[in-house]
Coordinates of C-alpha atoms and ligand atoms in Angstrom, one line a residue:
X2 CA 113.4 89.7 197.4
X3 CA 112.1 86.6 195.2
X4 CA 110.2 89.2 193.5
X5 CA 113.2 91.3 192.7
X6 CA 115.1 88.5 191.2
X7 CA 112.7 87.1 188.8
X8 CA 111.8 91.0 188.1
X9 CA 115.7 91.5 187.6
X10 CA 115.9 88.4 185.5
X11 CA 112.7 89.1 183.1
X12 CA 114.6 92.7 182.4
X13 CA 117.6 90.9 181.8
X14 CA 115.3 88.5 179.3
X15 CA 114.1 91.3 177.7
X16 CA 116.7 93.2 176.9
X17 CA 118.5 90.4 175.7
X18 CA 115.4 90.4 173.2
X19 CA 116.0 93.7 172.2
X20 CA 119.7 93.9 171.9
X21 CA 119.8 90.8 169.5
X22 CA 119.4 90.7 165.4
X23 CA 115.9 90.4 164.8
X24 CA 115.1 90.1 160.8
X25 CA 111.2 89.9 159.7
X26 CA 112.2 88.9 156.1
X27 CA 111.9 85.1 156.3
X28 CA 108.8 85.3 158.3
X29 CA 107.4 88.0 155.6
X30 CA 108.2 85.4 152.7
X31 CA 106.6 82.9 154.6
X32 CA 103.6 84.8 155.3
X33 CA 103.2 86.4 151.8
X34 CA 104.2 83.6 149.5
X35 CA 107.5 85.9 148.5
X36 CA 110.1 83.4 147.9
X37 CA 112.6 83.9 144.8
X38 CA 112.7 81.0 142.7
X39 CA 115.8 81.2 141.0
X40 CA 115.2 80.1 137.4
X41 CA 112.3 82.8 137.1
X42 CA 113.7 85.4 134.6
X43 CA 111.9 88.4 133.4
X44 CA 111.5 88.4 129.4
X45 CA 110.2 91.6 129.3
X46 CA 113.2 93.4 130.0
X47 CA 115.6 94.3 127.0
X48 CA 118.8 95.2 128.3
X49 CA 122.1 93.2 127.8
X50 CA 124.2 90.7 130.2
X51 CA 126.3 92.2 132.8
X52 CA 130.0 92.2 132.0
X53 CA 132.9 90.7 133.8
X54 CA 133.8 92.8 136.8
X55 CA 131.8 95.9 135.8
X56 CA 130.2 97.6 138.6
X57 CA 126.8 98.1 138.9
X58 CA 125.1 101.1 140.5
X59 CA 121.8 101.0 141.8
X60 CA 120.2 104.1 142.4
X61 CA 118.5 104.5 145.4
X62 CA 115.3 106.3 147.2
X63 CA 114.7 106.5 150.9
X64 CA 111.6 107.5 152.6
X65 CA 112.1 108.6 155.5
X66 CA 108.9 108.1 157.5
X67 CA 108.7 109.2 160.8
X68 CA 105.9 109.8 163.5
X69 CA 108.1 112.2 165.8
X70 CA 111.1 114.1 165.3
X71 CA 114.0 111.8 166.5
X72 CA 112.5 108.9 163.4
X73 CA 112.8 112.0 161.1
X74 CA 116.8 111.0 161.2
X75 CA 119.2 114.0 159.0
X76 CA 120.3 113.6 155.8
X77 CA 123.7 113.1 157.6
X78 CA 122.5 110.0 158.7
X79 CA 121.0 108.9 155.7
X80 CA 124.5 109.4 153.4
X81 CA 125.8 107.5 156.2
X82 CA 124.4 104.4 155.3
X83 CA 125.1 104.8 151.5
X84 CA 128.8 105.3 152.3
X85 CA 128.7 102.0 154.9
X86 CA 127.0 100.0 151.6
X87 CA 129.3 101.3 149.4
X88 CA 132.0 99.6 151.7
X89 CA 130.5 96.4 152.9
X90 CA 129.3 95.6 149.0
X91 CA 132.8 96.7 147.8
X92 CA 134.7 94.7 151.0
X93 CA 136.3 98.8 151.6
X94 CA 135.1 98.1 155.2
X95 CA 137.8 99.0 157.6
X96 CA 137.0 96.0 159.4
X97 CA 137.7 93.1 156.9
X98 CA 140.7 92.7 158.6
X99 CA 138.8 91.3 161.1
X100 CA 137.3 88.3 158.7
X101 CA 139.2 85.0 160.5
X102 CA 142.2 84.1 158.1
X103 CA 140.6 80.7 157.3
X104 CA 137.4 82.6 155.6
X105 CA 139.5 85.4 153.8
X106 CA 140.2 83.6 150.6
X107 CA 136.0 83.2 150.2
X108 CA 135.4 87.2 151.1
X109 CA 134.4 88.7 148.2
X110 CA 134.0 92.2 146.6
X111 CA 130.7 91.9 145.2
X112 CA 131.4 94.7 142.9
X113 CA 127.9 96.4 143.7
X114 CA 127.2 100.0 144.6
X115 CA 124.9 102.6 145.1
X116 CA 124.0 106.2 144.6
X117 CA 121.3 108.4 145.7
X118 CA 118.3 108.9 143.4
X119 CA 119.0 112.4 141.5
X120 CA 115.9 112.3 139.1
X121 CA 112.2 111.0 140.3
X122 CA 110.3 108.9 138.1
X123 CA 108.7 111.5 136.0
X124 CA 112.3 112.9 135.0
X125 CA 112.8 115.6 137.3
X126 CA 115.5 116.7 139.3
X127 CA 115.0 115.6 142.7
X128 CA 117.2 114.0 145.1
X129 CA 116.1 110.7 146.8
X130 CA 115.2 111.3 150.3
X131 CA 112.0 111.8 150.9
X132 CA 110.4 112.7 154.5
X133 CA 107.0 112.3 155.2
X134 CA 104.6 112.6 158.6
X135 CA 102.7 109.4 159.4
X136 CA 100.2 109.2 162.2
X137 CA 101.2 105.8 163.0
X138 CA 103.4 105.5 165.8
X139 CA 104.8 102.3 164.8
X140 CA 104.8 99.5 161.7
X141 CA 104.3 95.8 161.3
X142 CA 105.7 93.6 158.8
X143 CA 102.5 94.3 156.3
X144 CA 104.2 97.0 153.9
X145 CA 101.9 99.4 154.9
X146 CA 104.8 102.0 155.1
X147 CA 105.0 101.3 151.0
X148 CA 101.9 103.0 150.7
X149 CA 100.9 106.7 151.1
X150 CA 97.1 105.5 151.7
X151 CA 98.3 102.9 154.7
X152 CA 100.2 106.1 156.6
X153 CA 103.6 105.8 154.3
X154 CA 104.4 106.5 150.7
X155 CA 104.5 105.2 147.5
X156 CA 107.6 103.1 145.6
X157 CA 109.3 105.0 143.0
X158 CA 109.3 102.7 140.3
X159 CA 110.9 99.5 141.7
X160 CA 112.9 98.6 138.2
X161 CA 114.9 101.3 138.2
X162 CA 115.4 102.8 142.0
X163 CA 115.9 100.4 145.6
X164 CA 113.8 102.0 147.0
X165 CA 114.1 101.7 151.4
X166 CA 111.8 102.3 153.9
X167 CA 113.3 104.1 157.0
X168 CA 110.2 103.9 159.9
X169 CA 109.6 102.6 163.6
X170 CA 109.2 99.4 163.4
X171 CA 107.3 97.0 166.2
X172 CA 108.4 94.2 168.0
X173 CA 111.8 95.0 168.0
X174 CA 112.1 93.7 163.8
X175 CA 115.3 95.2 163.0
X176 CA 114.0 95.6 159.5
X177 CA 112.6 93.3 156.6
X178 CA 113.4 92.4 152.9
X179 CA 111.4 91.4 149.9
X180 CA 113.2 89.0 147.3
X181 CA 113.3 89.4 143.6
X182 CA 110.4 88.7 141.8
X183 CA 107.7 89.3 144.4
X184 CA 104.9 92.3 143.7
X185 CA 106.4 95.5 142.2
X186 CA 104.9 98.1 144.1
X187 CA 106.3 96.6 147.4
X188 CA 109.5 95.9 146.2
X189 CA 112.3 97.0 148.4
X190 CA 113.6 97.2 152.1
X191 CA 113.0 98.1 155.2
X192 CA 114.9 100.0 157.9
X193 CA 114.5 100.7 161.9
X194 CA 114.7 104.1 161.9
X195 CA 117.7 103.8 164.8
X196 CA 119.5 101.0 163.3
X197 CA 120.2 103.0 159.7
X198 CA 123.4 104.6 159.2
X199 CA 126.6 104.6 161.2
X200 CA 125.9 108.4 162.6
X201 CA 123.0 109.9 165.1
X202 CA 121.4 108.3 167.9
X203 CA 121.9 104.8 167.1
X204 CA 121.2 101.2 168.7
X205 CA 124.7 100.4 170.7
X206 CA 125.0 96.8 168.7
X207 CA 123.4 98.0 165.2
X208 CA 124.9 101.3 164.5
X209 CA 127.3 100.5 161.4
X210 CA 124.8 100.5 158.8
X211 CA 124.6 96.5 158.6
X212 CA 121.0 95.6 158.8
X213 CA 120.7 97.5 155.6
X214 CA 123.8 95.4 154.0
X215 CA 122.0 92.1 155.6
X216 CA 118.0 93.4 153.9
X217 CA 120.1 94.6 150.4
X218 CA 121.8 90.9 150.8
X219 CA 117.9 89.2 150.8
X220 CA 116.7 91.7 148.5
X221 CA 119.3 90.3 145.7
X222 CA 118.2 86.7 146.4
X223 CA 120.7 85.8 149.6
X224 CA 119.1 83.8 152.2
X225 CA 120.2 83.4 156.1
X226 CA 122.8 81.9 156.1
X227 CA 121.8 78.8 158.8
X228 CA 119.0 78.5 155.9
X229 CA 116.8 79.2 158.0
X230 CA 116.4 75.7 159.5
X231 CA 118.6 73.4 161.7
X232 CA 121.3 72.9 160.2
X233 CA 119.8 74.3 156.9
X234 CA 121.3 75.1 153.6
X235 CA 121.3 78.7 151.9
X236 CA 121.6 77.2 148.6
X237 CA 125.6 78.9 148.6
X238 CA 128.6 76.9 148.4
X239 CA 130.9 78.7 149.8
X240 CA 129.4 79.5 152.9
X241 CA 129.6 76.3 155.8
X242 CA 126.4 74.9 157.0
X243 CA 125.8 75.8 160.7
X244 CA 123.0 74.3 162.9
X245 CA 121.4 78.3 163.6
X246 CA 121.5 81.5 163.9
X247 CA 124.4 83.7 166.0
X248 CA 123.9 86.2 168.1
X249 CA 126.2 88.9 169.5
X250 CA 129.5 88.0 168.2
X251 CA 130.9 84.4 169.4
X252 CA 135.0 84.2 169.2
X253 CA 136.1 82.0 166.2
X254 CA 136.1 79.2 165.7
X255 CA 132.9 79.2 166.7
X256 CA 131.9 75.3 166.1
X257 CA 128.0 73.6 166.0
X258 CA 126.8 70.5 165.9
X259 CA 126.5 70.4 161.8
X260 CA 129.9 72.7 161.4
X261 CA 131.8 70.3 158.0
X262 CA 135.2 71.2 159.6
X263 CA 137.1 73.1 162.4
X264 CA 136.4 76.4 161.0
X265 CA 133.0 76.5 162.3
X266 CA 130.4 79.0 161.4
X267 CA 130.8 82.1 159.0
X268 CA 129.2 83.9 162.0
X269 CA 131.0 87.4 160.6
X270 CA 129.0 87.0 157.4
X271 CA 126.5 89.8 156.3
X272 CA 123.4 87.1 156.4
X273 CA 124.2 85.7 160.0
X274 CA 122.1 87.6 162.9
X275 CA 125.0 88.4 164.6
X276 CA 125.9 92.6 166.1
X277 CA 127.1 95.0 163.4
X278 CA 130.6 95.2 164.9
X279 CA 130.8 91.3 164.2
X280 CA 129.9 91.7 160.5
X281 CA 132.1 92.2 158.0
X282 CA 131.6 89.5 154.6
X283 CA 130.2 88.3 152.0
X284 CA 131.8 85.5 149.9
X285 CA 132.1 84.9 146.6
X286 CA 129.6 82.5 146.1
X287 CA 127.2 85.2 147.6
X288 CA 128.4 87.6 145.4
X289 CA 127.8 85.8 142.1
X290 CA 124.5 85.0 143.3
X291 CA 123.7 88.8 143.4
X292 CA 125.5 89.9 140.4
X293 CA 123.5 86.8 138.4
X294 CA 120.5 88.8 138.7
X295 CA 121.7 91.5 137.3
X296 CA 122.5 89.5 133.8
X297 CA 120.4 89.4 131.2
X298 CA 116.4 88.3 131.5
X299 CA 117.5 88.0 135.6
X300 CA 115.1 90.0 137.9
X301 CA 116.8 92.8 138.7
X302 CA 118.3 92.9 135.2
X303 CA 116.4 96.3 134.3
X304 CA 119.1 98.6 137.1
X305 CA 121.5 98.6 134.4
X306 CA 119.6 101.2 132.4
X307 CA 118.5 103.2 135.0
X308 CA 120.4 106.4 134.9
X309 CA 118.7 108.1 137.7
X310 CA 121.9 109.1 139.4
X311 CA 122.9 111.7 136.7
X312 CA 121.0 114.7 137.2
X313 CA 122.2 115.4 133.6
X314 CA 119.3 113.1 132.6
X315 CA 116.7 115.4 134.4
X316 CA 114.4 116.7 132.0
X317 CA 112.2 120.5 131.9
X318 CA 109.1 118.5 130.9
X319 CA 107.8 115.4 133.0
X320 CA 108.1 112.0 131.5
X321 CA 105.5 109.6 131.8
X322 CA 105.8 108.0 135.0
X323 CA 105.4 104.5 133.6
X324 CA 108.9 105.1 131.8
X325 CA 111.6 107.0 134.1
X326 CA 115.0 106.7 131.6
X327 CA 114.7 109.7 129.4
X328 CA 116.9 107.5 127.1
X329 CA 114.1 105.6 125.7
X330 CA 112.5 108.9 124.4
X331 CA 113.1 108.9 120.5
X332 CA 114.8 112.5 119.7
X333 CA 114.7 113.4 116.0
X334 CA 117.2 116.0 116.5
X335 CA 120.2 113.9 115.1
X336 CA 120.7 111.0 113.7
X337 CA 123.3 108.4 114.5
X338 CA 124.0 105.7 112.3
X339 CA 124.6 102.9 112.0
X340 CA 123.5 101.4 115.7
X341 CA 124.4 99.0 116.8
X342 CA 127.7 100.3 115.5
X343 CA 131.5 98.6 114.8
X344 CA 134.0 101.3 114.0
X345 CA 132.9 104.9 112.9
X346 CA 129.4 106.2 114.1
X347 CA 128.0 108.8 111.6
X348 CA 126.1 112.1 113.2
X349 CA 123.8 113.8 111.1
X350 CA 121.6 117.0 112.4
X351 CA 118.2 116.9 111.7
X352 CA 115.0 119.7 111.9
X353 CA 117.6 122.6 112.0
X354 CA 119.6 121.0 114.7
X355 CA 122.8 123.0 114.9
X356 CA 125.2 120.4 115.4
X357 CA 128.4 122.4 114.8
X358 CA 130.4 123.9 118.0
X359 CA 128.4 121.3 119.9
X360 CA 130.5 118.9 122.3
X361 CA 129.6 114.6 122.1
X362 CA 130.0 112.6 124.9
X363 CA 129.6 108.7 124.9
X364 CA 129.0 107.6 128.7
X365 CA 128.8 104.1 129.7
X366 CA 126.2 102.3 131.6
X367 CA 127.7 102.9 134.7
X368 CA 128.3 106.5 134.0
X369 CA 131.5 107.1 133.3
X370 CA 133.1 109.5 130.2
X371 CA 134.3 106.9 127.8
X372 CA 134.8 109.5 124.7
X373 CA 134.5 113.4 124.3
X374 CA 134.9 115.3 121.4
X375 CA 133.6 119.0 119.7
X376 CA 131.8 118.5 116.4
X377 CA 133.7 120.3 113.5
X378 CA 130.4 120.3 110.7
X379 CA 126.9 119.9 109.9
X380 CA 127.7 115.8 109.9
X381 CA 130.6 114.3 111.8
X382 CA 131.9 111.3 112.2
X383 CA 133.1 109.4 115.6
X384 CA 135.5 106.6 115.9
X385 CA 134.3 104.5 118.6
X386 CA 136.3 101.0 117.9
X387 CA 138.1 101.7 121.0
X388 CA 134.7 100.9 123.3
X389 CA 134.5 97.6 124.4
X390 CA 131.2 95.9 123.2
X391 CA 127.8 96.9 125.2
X392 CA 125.4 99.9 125.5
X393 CA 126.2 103.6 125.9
X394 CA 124.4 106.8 126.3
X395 CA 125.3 109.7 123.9
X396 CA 124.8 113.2 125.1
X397 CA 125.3 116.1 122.5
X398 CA 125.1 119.7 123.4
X399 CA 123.3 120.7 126.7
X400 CA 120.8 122.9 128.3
X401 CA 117.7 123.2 125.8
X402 CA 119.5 122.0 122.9
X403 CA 120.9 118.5 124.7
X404 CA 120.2 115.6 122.8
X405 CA 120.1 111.9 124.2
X406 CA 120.7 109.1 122.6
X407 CA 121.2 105.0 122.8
X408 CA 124.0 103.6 121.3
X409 CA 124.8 99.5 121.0
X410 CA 128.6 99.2 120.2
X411 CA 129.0 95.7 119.1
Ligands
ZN514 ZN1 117.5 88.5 157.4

C-alpha cells in the first residue's frame, strides 16, 4: 500500500512537471553567452527608423522537423499559429477581455505581425514551411535542429525571415529563444512540435499558440518577466516586480512577497510561465521595447526591407543567396529621378524599355498600394507629394518585362 502511495504521488510529481511552462531560453543564454545588450546597434544595416504606429511584418519560415509522422504536424496547424500571433501581437485575442481591469490600461497592441515566407533566399517562389525527416528522435537545447548536418536544417537568412523550429523537444522544454544580436545562423525560435498552433493534437494547457508568442517575445529582446531571479527585474516599467515564476493560472490578484501594490503579479502576461488559456498581454512598455529594435541601426532593424511575403518579388533567375531582396538589384531598364524625391518623380525608359501602356505601382514597406497609375509616353511623370516621408518599392510592368525599383520620398 505504502508502495502505491508514494508510486501515486511520484506520478502525480511528474505530471505536474510535464503539465507546467517549461522555457529553455534563459538557461540557453546562460549556457551560450546569448544575452542582448541593449545599446548594441548594427551599423551595417541601411534602412531607415520605423515610423509612428506603422506595422511591421516579419516574414516567416518554419521547419517542420519531425522523426515520426504525428511531429510532421499539417500545414493547418502551422497557419494556426500565424493567425494566434497575429492576434496576441495585435491584442485581437478573443481573450483580452479576460486581462484584470487594473492591468488593461498597460495592455498594449504591439503593432507587430507576421506572414508566411513566399520567396526563399535565392528569390524564388516558395512558401515557408519546410518538412524535413530527422533520425533523431528528440532535441536538446544545443541548436542542432538549425542545422541540416546535426539532423535539422539550415536558417534562411536570419535578417530578413524568423525563421522557427518546430521539433520534439526533450525534457519536457516547451521550446527556446535566441535574443537579438546573438550568432546569425542560429538566430530564431524554437517550438514543441505539440505545443504549436491552436489546432491538431495539442498539449491540454499549451494549445493556443502561446509558447510561440512567449519565444517571439524573447526573440525581440523581452525577458521573463520575474527577471529571472527572486524578485528580479525584466528591465520593463510597466510590468510589477513579482518574487517568481507562475504556473497554471492563479486567480487575481494574485499577490507575492515583492508584489509594489495590491494588484499583484501580471501573471496573464505573454513572458509569465503560466498555461496558454491564462495568457493574454503584453504592455506597452513591452511593446516599445520590441518595436525599438526595429528602428534604425537596432538589431532587427534589417525586417523592414524584407519583402519576402510578396511572391510578386519572386524572381525566374536565383539571386545570390547572400542578398534575398530582389530590390537591391540595380535594373537599368528605367530611370527614376530624382531619388530621394519631393514632389514629381520623372520615369525615363532605358535599353528599349517600352514604357508606354505599362502600369506603375508605388508600394510601401509594409506592402500596401499607395499609388497606381498607366504610363501615357516614352517618359512620364508621377506626383508623389501625397506619400508620407520613408522608402517605397516601385513595380512597373510585370511578367518578363517587371521592373523594380527603390524609391526614398523625403
Ligand atoms: Zn521564456
Amino acid at each position: 500500500m505504502k508502495f502505491v502511495i508514494l508510486l501515486l504521488s511520484f506520478l502525480s510529481v511528474a505530471f505536474q512537471i510535464s503539465a507546467q511552462r517549461n522555457c529553455g531560453s534563459f538557461e540557453y543564454a546562460r549556457r551560450t553567452g546569448n544575452t542582448y545588450n541593449e545599446t548594441t546597434v548594427d551599423h551595417s544595416i541601411v534602412s531607415r527608423d520605423t515610423v509612428a504606429n506603422e506595422i511591421i511584418t516579419i516574414p516567416v519560415v518554419i521547419h517542420v522537423i519531425y522523426h515520426n509522422a504525428a511531429q510532421n504536424i499539417t500545414d493547418a496547424q502551422v497557419l494556426s499559429q500565424l493567425k494566434a500571433l497575429n492576434e496576441d501581437f495585435r491584442r485581437m485575442n478573443a481573450d483580452a477581455v479576460n486581462t484584470p481591469d487594473a492591468f488593461k490600461p498597460f495592455a498594449a497592441d504591439s503593432r507587430i505581425m507576421f506572414c508566411l515566407a513566399q520567396v526563399n533566399p535565392i528569390g524564388r517562389a516558395q512558401r515557408g514551411i519546410i518538412r524535413k525527416f530527422t533520425n533523431k528522435e528528440s532535441f536538446n537545447v544545443d541548436d542542432a535542429m538549425k542545422f541540416s548536418a546535426a539532423g535539422g536544417d539550415d536558417a534562411w537568412n536570419t535578417k530578413k525571415y524568423m525563421n522557427i523550429w518546430v521539433c520534439n523537444m526533450q525534457n519536457n522544454i516547451l521550446g527556446y529563444a535566441t535574443q537579438p544580436g546573438g550568432q546569425a545562423d542560429k538566430d530564431g525560435i524554437v517550438v514543441q512540435y505539440d505545443a504549436f498552433g491552436t489546432v491538431g493534437s495539442l498539449r491540454s494547457n499549451f494549445n493556443k499558440g502561446r509558447t510561440a508568442t512567449h519565444e517571439i517575445g524573447h526573440w525581440m529582446g523581452l525577458k521573463h518577466i520575474w527577471g529571472d531571479n527572486s524578485c528580479g527585474d525584466d528591465g520593463i516599467g510597466d510590468t510589477p516586480q513579482q518574487s517568481g515564476y507562475n504556473n497554471n493560472c492563479p486567480s487575481f490578484p494574485h499577490l507575492s512577497s515583492c508584489s509594489p501594490d495590491a494588484n499583484g503579479d501580471m501573471f496573464m502576461n505573454f513572458m509569465d510561465y503560466t498555461n496558454d488559456a491564462c495568457m493574454n498581454m503584453f504592455t506597452e512598455g513591452q511593446k516599445l521595447k520590441m518595436r525599438g529594435l526595429f528602428s534604425a541601426h537596432g538589431l532587427r532593424n534589417s525586417f523592414l526591407l524584407s519583402f519576402a511575403c510578396d511572391s510578386s518579388f519572386a524572381t525566374a533567375a536565383p539571386l545570390p543567396v547572400a542578398d534575398s531582396t530582389p530590390v537591391a538589384k540595380a535594373n537599368p531598364s528605367v530611370q527614376i529621378y530624382p531619388n530621394p524625391v519631393q514632389h514629381d518623380l520623372n520615369l525615363v525608359a532605358l535599353n528599349d524599355y517600352d514604357l508606354t501602356g505599362k502600369s506603375i505601382a508605388v508600394m510601401s514597406a509594409t506592402g500596401q498600394i499607395k499609388l497606381k497609375k498607366i504610363i501615357s509616353k516614352e517618359s512620364d511623370k508621377l506626383d508623389v507629394s501625397s506619400l508620407q516621408s520613408g522608402v517605397y518599392i516601385i513595380i512597373i510592368g510585370q511578367g518578363a518585362d517587371r521592373v523594380v525599383l527603390k524609391l526614398i520620398k523625403v
